[in-house]
mmCIF file of C-alpha atoms and ligand atoms in Angstrom:
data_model
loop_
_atom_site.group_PDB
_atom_site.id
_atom_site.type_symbol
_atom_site.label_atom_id
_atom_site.label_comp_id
_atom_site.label_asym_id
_atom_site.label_seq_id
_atom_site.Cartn_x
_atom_site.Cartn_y
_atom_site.Cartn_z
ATOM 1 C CA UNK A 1 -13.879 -77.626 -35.444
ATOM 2 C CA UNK A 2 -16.478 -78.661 -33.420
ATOM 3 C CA UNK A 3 -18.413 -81.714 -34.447
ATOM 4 C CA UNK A 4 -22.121 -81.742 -35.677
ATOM 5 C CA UNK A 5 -23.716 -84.617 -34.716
ATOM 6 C CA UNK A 6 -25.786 -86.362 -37.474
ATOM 7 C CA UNK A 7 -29.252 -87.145 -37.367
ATOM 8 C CA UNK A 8 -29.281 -87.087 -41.627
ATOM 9 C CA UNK A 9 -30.390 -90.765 -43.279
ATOM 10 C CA UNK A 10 -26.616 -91.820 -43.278
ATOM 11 C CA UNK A 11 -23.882 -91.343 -42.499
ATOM 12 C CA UNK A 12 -24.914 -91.895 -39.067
ATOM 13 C CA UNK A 13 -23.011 -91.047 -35.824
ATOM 14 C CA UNK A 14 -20.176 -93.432 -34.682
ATOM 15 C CA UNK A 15 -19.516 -94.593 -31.980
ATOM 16 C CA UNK A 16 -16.291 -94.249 -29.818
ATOM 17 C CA UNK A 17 -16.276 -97.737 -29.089
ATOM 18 C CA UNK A 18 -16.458 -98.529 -33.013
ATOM 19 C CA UNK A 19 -14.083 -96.656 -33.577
ATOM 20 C CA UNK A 20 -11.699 -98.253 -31.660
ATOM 21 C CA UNK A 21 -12.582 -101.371 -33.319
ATOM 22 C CA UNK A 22 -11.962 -99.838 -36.472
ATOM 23 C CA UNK A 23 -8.510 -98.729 -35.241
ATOM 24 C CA UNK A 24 -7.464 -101.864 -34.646
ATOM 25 C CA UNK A 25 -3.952 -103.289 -35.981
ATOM 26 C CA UNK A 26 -3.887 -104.681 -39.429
ATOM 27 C CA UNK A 27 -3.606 -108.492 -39.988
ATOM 28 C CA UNK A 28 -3.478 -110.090 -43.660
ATOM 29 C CA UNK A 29 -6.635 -110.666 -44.892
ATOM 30 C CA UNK A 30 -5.375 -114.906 -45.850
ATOM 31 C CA UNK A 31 -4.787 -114.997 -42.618
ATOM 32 C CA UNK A 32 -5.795 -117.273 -39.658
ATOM 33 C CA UNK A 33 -6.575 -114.218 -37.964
ATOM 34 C CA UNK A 34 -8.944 -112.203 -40.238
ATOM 35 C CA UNK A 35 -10.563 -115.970 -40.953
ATOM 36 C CA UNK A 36 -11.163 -115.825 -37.529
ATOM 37 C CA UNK A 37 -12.652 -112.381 -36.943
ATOM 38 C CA UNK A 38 -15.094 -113.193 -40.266
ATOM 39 C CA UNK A 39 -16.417 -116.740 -38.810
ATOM 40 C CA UNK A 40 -16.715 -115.484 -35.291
ATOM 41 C CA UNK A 41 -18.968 -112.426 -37.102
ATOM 42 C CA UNK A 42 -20.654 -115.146 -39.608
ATOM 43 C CA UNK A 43 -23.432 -116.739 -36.779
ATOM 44 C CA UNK A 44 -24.011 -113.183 -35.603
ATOM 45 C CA UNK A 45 -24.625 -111.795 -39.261
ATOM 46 C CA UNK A 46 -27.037 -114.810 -39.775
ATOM 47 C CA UNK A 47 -29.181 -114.790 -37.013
ATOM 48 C CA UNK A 48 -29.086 -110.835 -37.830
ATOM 49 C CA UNK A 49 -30.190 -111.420 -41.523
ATOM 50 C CA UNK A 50 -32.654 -114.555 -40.480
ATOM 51 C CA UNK A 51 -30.780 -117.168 -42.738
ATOM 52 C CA UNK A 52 -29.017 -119.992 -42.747
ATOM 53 C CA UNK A 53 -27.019 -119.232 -45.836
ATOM 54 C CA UNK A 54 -23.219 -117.923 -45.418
ATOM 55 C CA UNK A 55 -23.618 -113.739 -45.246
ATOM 56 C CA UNK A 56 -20.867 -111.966 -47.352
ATOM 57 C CA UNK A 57 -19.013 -108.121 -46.182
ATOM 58 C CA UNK A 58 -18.716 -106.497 -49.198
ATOM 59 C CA UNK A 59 -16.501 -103.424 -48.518
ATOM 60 C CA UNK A 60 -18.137 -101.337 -51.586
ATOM 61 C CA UNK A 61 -21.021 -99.230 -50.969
ATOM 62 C CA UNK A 62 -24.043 -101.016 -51.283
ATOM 63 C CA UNK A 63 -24.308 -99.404 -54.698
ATOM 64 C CA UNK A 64 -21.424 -102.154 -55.476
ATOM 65 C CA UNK A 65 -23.609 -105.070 -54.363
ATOM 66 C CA UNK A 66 -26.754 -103.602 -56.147
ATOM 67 C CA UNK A 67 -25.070 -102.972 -59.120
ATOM 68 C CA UNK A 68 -23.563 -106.601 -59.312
ATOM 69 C CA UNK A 69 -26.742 -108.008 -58.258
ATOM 70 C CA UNK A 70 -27.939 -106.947 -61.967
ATOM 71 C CA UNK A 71 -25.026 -108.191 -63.466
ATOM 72 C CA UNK A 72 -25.092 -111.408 -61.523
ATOM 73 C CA UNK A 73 -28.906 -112.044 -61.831
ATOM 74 C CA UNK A 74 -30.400 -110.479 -64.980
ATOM 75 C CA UNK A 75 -30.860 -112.412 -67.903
ATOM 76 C CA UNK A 76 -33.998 -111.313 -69.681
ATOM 77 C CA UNK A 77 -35.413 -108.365 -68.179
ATOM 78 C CA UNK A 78 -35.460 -106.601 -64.731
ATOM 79 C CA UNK A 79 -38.180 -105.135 -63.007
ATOM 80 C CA UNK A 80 -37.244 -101.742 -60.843
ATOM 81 C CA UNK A 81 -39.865 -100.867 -58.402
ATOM 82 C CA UNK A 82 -39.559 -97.391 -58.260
ATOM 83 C CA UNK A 83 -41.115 -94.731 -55.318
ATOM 84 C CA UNK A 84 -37.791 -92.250 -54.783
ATOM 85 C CA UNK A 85 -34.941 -91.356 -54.986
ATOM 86 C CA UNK A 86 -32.889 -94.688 -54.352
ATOM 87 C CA UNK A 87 -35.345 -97.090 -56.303
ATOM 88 C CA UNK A 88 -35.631 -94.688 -59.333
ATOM 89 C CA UNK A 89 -31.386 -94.816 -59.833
ATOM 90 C CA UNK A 90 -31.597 -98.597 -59.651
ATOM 91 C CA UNK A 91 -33.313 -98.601 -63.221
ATOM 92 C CA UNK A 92 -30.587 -96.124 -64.453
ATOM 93 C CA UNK A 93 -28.162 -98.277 -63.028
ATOM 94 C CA UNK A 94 -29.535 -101.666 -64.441
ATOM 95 C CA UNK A 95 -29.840 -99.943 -68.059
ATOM 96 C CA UNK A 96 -25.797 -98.707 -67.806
ATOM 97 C CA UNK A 97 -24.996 -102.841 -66.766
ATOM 98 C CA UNK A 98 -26.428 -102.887 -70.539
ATOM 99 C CA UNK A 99 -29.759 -105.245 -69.157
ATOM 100 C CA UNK A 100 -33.427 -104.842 -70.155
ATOM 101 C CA UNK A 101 -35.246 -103.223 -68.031
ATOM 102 C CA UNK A 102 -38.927 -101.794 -66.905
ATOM 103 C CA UNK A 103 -39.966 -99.157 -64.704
ATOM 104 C CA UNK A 104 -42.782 -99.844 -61.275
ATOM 105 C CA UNK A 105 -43.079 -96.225 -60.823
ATOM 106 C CA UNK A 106 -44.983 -95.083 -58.067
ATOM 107 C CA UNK A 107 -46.152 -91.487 -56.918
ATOM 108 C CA UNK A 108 -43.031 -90.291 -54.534
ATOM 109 C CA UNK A 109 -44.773 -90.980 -50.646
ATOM 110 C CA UNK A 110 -46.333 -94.080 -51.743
ATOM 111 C CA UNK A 111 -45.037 -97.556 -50.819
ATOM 112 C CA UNK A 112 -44.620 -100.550 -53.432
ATOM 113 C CA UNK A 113 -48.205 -102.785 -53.067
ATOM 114 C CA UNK A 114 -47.810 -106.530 -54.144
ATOM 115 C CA UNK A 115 -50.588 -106.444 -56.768
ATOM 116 C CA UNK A 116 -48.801 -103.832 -58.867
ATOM 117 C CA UNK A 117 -45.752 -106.397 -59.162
ATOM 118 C CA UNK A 118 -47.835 -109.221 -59.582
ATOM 119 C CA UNK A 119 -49.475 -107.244 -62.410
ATOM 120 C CA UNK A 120 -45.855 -106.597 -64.079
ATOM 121 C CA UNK A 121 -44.982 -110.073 -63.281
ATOM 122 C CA UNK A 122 -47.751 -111.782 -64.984
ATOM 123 C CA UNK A 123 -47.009 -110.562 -68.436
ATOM 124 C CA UNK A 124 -43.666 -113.054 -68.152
ATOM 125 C CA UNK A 125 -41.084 -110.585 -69.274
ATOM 126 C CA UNK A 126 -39.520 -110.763 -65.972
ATOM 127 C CA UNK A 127 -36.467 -113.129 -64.189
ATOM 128 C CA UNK A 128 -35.815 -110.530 -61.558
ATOM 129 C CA UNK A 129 -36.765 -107.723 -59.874
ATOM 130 C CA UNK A 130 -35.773 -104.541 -57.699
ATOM 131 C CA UNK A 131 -36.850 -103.484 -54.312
ATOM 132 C CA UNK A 132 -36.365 -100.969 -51.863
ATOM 133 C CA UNK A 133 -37.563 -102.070 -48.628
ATOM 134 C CA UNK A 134 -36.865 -98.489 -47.007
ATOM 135 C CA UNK A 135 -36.811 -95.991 -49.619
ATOM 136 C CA UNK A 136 -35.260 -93.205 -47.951
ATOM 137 C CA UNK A 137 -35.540 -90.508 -49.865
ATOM 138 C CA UNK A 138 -39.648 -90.763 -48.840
ATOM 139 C CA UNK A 139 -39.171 -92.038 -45.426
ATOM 140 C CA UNK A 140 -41.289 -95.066 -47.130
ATOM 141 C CA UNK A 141 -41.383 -98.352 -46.193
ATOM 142 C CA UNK A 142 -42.978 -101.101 -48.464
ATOM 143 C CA UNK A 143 -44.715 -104.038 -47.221
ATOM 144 C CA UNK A 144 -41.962 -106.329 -48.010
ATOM 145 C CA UNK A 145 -44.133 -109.608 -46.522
ATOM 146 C CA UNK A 146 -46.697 -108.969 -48.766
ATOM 147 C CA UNK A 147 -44.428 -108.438 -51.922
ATOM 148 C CA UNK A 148 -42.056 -111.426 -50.700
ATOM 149 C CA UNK A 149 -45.273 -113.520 -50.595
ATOM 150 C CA UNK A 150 -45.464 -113.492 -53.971
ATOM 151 C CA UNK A 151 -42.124 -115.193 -55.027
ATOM 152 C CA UNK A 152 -44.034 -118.580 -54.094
ATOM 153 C CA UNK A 153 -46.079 -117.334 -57.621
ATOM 154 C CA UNK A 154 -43.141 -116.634 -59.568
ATOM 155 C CA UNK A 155 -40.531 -118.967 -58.305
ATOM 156 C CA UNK A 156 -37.950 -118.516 -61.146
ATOM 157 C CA UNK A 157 -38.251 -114.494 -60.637
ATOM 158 C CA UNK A 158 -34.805 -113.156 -58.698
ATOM 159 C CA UNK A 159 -36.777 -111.002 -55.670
ATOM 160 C CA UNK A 160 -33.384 -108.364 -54.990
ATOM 161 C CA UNK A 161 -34.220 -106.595 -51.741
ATOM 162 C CA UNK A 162 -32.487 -102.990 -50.877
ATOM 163 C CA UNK A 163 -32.894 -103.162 -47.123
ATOM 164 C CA UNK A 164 -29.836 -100.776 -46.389
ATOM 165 C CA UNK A 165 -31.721 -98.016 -44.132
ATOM 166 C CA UNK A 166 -33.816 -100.993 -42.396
ATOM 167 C CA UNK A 167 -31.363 -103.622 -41.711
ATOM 168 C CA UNK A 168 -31.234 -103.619 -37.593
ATOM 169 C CA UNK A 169 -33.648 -101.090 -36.708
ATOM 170 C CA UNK A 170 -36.605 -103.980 -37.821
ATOM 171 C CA UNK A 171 -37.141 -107.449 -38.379
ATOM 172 C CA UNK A 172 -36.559 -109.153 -41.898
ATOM 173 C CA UNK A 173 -35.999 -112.982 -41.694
ATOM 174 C CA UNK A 174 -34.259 -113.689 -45.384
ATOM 175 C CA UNK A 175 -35.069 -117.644 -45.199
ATOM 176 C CA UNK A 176 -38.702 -117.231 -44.094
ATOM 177 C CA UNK A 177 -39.895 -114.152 -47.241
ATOM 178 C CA UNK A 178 -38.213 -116.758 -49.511
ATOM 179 C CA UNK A 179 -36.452 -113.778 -51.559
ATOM 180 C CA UNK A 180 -33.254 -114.218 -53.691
ATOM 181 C CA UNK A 181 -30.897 -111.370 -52.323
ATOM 182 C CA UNK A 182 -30.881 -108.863 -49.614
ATOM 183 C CA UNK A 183 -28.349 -106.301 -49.292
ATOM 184 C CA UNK A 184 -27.357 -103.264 -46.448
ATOM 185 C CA UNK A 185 -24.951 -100.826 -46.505
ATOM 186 C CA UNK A 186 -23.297 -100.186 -42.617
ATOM 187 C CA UNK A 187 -23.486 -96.312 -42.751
ATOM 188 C CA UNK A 188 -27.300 -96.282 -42.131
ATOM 189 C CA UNK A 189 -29.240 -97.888 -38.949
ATOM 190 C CA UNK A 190 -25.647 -100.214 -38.239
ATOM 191 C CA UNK A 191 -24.013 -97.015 -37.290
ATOM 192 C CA UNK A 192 -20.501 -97.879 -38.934
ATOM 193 C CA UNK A 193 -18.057 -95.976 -41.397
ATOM 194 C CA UNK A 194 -19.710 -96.204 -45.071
ATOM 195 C CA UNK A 195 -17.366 -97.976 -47.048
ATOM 196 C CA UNK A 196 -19.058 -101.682 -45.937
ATOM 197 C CA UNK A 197 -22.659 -103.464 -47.800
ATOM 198 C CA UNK A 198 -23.630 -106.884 -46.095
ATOM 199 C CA UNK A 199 -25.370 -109.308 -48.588
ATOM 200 C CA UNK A 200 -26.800 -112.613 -48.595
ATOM 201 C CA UNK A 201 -27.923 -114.916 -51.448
ATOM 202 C CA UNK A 202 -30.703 -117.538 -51.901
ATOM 203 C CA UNK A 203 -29.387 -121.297 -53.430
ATOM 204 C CA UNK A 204 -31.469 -120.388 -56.503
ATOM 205 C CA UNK A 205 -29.542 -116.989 -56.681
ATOM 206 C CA UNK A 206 -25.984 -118.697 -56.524
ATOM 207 C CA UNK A 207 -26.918 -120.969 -59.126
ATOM 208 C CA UNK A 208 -28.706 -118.409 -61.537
ATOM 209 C CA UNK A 209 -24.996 -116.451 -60.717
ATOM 210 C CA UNK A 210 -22.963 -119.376 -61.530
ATOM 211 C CA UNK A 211 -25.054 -119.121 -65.286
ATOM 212 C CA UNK A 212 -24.279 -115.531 -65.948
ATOM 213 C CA UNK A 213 -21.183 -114.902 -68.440
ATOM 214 C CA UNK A 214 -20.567 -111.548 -67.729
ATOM 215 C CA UNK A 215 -21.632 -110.995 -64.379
ATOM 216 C CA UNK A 216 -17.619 -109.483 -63.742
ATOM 217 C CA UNK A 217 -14.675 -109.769 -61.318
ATOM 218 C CA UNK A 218 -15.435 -107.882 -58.482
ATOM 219 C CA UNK A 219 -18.870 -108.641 -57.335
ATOM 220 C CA UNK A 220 -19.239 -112.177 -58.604
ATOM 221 C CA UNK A 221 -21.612 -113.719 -55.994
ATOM 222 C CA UNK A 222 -20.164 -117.139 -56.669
ATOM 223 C CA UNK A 223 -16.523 -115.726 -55.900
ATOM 224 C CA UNK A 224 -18.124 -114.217 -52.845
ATOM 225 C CA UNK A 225 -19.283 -117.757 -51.906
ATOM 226 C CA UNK A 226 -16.165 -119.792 -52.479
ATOM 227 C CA UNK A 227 -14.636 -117.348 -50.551
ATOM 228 C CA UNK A 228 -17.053 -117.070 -47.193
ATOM 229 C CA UNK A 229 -16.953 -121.110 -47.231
ATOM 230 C CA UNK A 230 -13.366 -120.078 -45.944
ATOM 231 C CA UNK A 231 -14.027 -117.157 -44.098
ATOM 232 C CA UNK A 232 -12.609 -114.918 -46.796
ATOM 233 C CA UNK A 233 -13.550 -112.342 -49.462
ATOM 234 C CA UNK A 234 -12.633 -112.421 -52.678
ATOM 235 C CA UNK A 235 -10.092 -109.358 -52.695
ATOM 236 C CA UNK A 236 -8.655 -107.797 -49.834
ATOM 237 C CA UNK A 237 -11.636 -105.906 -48.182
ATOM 238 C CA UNK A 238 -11.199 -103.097 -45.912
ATOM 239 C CA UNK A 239 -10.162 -105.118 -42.614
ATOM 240 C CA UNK A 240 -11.002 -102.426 -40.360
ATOM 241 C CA UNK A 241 -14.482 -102.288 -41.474
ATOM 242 C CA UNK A 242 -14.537 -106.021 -40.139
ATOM 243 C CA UNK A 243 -13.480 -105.106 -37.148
ATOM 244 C CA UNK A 244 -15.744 -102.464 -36.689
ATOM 245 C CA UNK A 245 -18.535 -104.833 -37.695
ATOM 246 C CA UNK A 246 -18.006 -107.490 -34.963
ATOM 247 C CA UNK A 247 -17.281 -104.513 -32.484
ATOM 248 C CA UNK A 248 -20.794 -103.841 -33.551
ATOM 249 C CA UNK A 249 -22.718 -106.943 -33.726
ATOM 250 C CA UNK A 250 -21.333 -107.748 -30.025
ATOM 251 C CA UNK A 251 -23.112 -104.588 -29.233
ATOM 252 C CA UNK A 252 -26.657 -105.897 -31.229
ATOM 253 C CA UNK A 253 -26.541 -108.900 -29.037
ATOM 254 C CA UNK A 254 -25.436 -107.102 -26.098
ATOM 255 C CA UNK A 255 -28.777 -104.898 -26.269
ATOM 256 C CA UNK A 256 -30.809 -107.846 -27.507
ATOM 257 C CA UNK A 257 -32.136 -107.769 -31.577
ATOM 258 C CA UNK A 258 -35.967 -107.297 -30.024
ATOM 259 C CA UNK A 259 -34.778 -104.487 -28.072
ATOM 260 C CA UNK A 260 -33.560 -102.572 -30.513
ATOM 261 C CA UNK A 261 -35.833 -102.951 -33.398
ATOM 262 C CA UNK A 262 -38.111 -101.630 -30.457
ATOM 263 C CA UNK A 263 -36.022 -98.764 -29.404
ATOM 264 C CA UNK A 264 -35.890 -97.690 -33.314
ATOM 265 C CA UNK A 265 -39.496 -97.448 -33.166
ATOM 266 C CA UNK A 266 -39.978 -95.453 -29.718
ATOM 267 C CA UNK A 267 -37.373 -92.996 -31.053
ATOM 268 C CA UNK A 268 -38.886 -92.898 -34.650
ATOM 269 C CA UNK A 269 -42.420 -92.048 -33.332
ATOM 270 C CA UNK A 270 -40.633 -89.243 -30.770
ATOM 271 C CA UNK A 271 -39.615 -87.821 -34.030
ATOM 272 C CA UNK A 272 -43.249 -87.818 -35.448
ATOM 273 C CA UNK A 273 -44.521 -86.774 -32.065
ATOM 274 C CA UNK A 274 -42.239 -83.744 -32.279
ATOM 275 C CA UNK A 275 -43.497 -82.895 -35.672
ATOM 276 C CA UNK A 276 -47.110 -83.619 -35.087
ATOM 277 C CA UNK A 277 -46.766 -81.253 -31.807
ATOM 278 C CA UNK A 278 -45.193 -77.930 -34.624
ATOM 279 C CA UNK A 279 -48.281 -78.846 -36.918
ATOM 280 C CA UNK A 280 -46.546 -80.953 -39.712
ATOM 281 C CA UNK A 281 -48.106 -83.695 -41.654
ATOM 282 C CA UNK A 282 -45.693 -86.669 -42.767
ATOM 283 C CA UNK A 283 -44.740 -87.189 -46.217
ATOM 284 C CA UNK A 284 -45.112 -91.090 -46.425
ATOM 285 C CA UNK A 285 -49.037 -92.231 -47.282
ATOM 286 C CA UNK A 286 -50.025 -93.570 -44.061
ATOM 287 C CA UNK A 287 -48.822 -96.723 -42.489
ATOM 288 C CA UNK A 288 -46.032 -96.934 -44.379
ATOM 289 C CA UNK A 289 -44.072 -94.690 -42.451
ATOM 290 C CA UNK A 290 -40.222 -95.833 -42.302
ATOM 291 C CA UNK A 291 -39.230 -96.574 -39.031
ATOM 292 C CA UNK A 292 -35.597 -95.161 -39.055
ATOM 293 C CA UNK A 293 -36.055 -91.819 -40.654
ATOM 294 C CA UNK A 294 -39.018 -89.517 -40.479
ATOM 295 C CA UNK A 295 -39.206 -87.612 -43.703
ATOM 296 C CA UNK A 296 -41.886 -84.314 -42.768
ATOM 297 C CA UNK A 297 -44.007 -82.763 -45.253
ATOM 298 C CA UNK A 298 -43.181 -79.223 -45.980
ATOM 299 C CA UNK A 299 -45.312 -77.973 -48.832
ATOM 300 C CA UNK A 300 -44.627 -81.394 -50.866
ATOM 301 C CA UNK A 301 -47.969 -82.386 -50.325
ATOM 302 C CA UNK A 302 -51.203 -80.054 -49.880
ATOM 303 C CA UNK A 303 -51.544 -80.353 -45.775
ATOM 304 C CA UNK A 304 -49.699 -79.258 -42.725
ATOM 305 C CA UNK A 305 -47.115 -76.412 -41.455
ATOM 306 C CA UNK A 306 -44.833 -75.086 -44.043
ATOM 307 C CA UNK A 307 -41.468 -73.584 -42.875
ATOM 308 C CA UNK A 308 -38.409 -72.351 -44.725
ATOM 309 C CA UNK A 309 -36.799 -76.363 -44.344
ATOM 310 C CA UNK A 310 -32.738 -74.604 -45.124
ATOM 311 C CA UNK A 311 -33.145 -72.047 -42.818
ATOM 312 C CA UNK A 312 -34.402 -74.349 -40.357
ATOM 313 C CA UNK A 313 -31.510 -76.353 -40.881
ATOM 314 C CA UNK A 314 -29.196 -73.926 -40.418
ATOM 315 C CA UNK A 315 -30.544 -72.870 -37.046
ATOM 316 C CA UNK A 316 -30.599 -76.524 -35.890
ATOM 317 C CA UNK A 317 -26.775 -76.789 -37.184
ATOM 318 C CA UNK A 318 -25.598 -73.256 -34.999
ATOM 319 C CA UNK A 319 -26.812 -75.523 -31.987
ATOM 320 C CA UNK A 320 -24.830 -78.976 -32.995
ATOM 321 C CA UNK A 321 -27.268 -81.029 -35.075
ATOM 322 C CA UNK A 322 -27.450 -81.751 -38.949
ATOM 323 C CA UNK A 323 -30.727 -82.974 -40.120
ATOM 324 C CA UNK A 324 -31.297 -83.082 -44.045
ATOM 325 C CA UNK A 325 -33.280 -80.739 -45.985
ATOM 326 C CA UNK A 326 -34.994 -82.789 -48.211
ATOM 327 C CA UNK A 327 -33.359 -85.253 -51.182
ATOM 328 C CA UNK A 328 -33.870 -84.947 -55.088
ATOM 329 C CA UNK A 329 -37.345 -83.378 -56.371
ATOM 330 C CA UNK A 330 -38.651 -82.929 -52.693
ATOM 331 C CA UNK A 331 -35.491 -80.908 -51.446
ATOM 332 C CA UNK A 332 -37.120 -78.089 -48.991
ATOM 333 C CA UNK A 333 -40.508 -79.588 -49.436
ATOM 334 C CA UNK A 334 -39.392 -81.951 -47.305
ATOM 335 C CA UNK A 335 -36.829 -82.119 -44.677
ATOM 336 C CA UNK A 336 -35.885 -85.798 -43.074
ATOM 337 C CA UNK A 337 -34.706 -86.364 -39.602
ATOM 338 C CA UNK A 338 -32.883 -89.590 -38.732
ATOM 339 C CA UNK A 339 -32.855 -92.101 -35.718
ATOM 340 C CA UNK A 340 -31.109 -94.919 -36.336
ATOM 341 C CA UNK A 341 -28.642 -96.448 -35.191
ATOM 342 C CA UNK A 342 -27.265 -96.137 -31.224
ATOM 343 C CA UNK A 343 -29.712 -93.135 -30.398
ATOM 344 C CA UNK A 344 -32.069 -93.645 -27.610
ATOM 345 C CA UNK A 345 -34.922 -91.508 -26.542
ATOM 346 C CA UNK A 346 -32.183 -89.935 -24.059
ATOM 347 C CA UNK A 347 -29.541 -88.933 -27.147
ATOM 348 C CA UNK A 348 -32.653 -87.806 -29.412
ATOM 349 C CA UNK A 349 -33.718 -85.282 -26.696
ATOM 350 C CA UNK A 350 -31.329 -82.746 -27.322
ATOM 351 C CA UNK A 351 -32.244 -83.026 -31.171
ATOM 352 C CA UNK A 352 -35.910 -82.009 -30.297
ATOM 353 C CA UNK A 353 -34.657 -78.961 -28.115
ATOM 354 C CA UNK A 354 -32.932 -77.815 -30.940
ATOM 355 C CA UNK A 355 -35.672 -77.992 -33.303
ATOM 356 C CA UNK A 356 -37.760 -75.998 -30.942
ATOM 357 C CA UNK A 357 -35.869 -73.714 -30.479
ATOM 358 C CA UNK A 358 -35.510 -73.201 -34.264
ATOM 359 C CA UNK A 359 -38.630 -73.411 -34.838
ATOM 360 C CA UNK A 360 -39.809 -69.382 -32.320
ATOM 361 C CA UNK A 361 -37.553 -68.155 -35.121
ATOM 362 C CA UNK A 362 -38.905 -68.972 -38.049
HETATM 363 C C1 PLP B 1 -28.022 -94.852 -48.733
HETATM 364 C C2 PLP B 1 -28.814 -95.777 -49.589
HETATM 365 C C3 PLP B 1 -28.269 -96.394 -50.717
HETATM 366 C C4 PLP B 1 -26.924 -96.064 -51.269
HETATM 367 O O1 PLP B 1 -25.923 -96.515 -50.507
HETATM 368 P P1 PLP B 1 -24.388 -96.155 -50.836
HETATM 369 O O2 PLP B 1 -23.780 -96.577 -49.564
HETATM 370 O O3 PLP B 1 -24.305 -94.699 -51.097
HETATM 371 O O4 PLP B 1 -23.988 -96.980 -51.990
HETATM 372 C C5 PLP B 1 -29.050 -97.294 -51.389
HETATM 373 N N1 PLP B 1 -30.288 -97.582 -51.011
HETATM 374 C C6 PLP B 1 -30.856 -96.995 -49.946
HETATM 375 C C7 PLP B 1 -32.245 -97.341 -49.576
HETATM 376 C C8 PLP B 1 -30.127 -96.073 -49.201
HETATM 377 O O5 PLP B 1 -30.701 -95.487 -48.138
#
């Protein structure tokens, strides 16, 4: 069958050359060679990440690491700011870990401002919260400078940062926001396989982890410590994800991290361009548009062209391309288009064709 190429919010398309990588023989993962393939990636992954601390390759989903992020961090009570999809589950998910916990809910479309946490904050109740820096569902981004600005406030507050549909496609420097953990899953702007979350913990996070009885086996943060010290992982991980990672990173550096934050965001606004052109509004409150997705208003909110968003869809897939129709409570009123990872203004192009085309027959 003929391949559709993806332009959904992840999975994203995969290379050729990653997936060579990924095809590579299997070593044992105690092994001088796998230790070798992790601390060659290790610099790469920090200077990616902005941190000096050791980065760990989960090979969960990065609902693995969020989930043991509660269990590792939560104590008295969690705060989950909520604006979609993504950041709503994550209270769900810290009540089933059996914590205390408090809903930030926002209006879906509107980002996360740092006065409503410091508000929650305030009261005390808190020793961590939830974030999603890119909440894709929305096509939202949050200011996360302005919300990391306040851990100086609440120092003994765990600041858990979701950054897996951001992580590559813009700049976020762990060490400098001063946050506790910040977490990516490799199926979104990193263009791998899902099946891989990288994570990285604050000193004041390791030790808060080390404190936690039942924080569990598989995602203990300290195990995944001990373990990077040595280039290792706690359990055998999926090696070929590793070696699809550093296949990857190579290419990051190869292209240059400024140049392709900056690519995301020529080929992001192409994609609000195109819209803007067919007489769509954006869903996203303005200027807190995501840069990796664009997520179009289609009768969600009062404003702009309304088409039929599956029928569109199906049009666009008869030519090659899957785009999404829309995620949870804003399915249809929305549809999302996606452009991260490896697409340049040259691979979107045939995208936009498509959607024109689509678009004379609705
Ligand atoms: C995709 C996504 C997730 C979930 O990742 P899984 O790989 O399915 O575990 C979590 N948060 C955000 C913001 C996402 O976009």
């Amino acid at each position: 069958m003929a391949h559709v190429k993806l332009h959904i919010p992840g999975p994203v398309e995969v290379s050729e050359k990653t997936f060579r990588a990924f095809c590579s023989p299997m070593v044992g993962h105690r092994g001088q060679g796998f230790k070798d393939l992790y601390a060659k990636m290790q610099p790469q992954l920090q200077q990616l990440l902005g941190t000096k601390q050791l980065v760990y390759v989960s090979t969960s989903s990065a609902w693995g690491v969020m989930e043991g992020a509660i269990r590792n961090l939560v104590a008295k009570k969690v705060l989950n700011c909520m604006c979609g999809a993504f950041s709503d589950k994550w209270l769900d998910v810290s009540r089933r870990c059996g914590k205390q916990a408090e809903a930030l809910q926002v209006d879906w479309g509107s980002p996360i401002r740092a006065a409503q946490i410091d508000a929650k904050l305030a009261t005390g109740q808190f020793d961590a919260l939830t974030l999603i820096h890119n909440e894709t569902s929305t096509g939202v981004m949050s200011p996360l400078l302005e919300i990391a600005a306040l851990k100086r406030k609440y120092p003994d507050v765990m600041f858990i940062v979701d950054a897996v549909s951001s992580l590559t496609a813009t700049k976020i420097d762990f060490d400098a926001l001063g946050i506790d953990v910040l977490l990516a899953g490799t199926q979104k702007a990193f263009a791998l396989p899902p099946g891989a979350a990288v994570f990285v913990c604050s000193p004041a996070a390791l030790a808060k982890a080390a404190t936690s009885a039942d924080r569990g086996y598989y995602f203990d943060f300290v195990e995944f410590q001990k373990n990077a010290e040595q280039s290792m992982t706690p359990s055998t991980p999926s090696i070929s994800h590793f070696y699809a990672l550093s296949s990857k990173l190579d290419d990051f550096y190869a292209e240059g991290l400024e140049a392709r934050f900056a690519r995301h965001s020529r080929t992001n606004q192409q994609t609000r361009d195109w819209a803007a052109r067919h007489g769509f509004t954006l869903f996203p409150e303005p200027g807190f548009e995501s840069v990796t997705l664009t997520c179009v208003n289609n009768g969600a909110k009062p404003g702009g062209r309304v088409v039929d968003a599956a029928k569109l869809q199906k049009l666009v897939k008869e030519q090659g391309f899957l785009i999404d129709g829309g995620y949870g409570k804003i399915k249809g009123t929305t549809f999302r288009i996606s452009n991260m990872g490896d697409e340049t203004e040259a691979t979107m192009a045939p995208l936009y064709a498509a959607l024109d085309g689509a678009m004379k027959q609705l």
